[in-house]
Amino acid sequence: MKGHHPSQRHHMVVHHYLRREARGVQHLFDLETCLSLLDLPREGDGPAG
């Protein structure tokens, strides 16, 4: 079993994204792009598997 839950991460990103957007913050990427970036493996995340 992996220790991270994508749906929970996505929920947090959506939550913060919408809060910032409501304050008038301009984002570099749209929400869909932000979520797709979360699914990419990043260096330094630890051993795969």
Coordinates of C-alpha atoms in Angstrom, one line a residue:
M1 CA 0.0 0.0 0.0
K2 CA 1.2 3.5 -0.8
G3 CA 1.1 6.1 1.9
H4 CA -0.5 8.9 -0.1
H5 CA -4.1 9.4 -1.2
P6 CA -4.4 11.2 -4.5
S7 CA -8.1 12.1 -3.9
Q8 CA -7.2 13.8 -0.6
R9 CA -4.3 15.7 -2.2
H10 CA -6.6 16.7 -5.1
H11 CA -9.2 17.9 -2.6
M12 CA -6.7 20.1 -0.8
V13 CA -5.4 21.6 -4.0
V14 CA -9.0 22.3 -5.2
H15 CA -9.8 23.9 -1.8
H16 CA -6.7 26.2 -1.8
Y17 CA -7.1 27.0 -5.5
L18 CA -10.7 28.1 -5.1
R19 CA -10.0 30.1 -2.0
R20 CA -7.2 32.0 -3.7
E21 CA -9.2 32.5 -6.8
A22 CA -12.0 33.9 -4.7
R23 CA -9.5 36.5 -3.4
G24 CA -8.6 37.5 -6.9
V25 CA -5.3 35.6 -7.1
Q26 CA -4.3 34.9 -10.7
H27 CA -3.0 31.3 -11.1
L28 CA -0.3 30.3 -13.6
F29 CA -2.3 27.1 -14.5
D30 CA -6.0 26.3 -14.6
L31 CA -7.3 23.9 -12.0
E32 CA -7.3 20.9 -14.3
T33 CA -3.6 21.5 -15.1
C34 CA -2.7 21.8 -11.4
L35 CA -4.4 18.4 -10.7
S36 CA -2.7 16.7 -13.6
L37 CA 0.7 18.0 -12.3
L38 CA 0.0 16.3 -9.0
D39 CA -0.1 13.0 -10.7
L40 CA 3.4 13.3 -12.1
P41 CA 6.2 11.6 -10.1
R42 CA 8.6 14.2 -8.7
E43 CA 12.2 13.7 -7.8
G44 CA 12.8 13.5 -4.1
D45 CA 9.5 11.8 -3.3
G46 CA 11.3 8.7 -2.1
P47 CA 11.7 5.3 -3.7
A48 CA 9.1 4.3 -6.2
G49 CA 6.9 1.4 -5.1

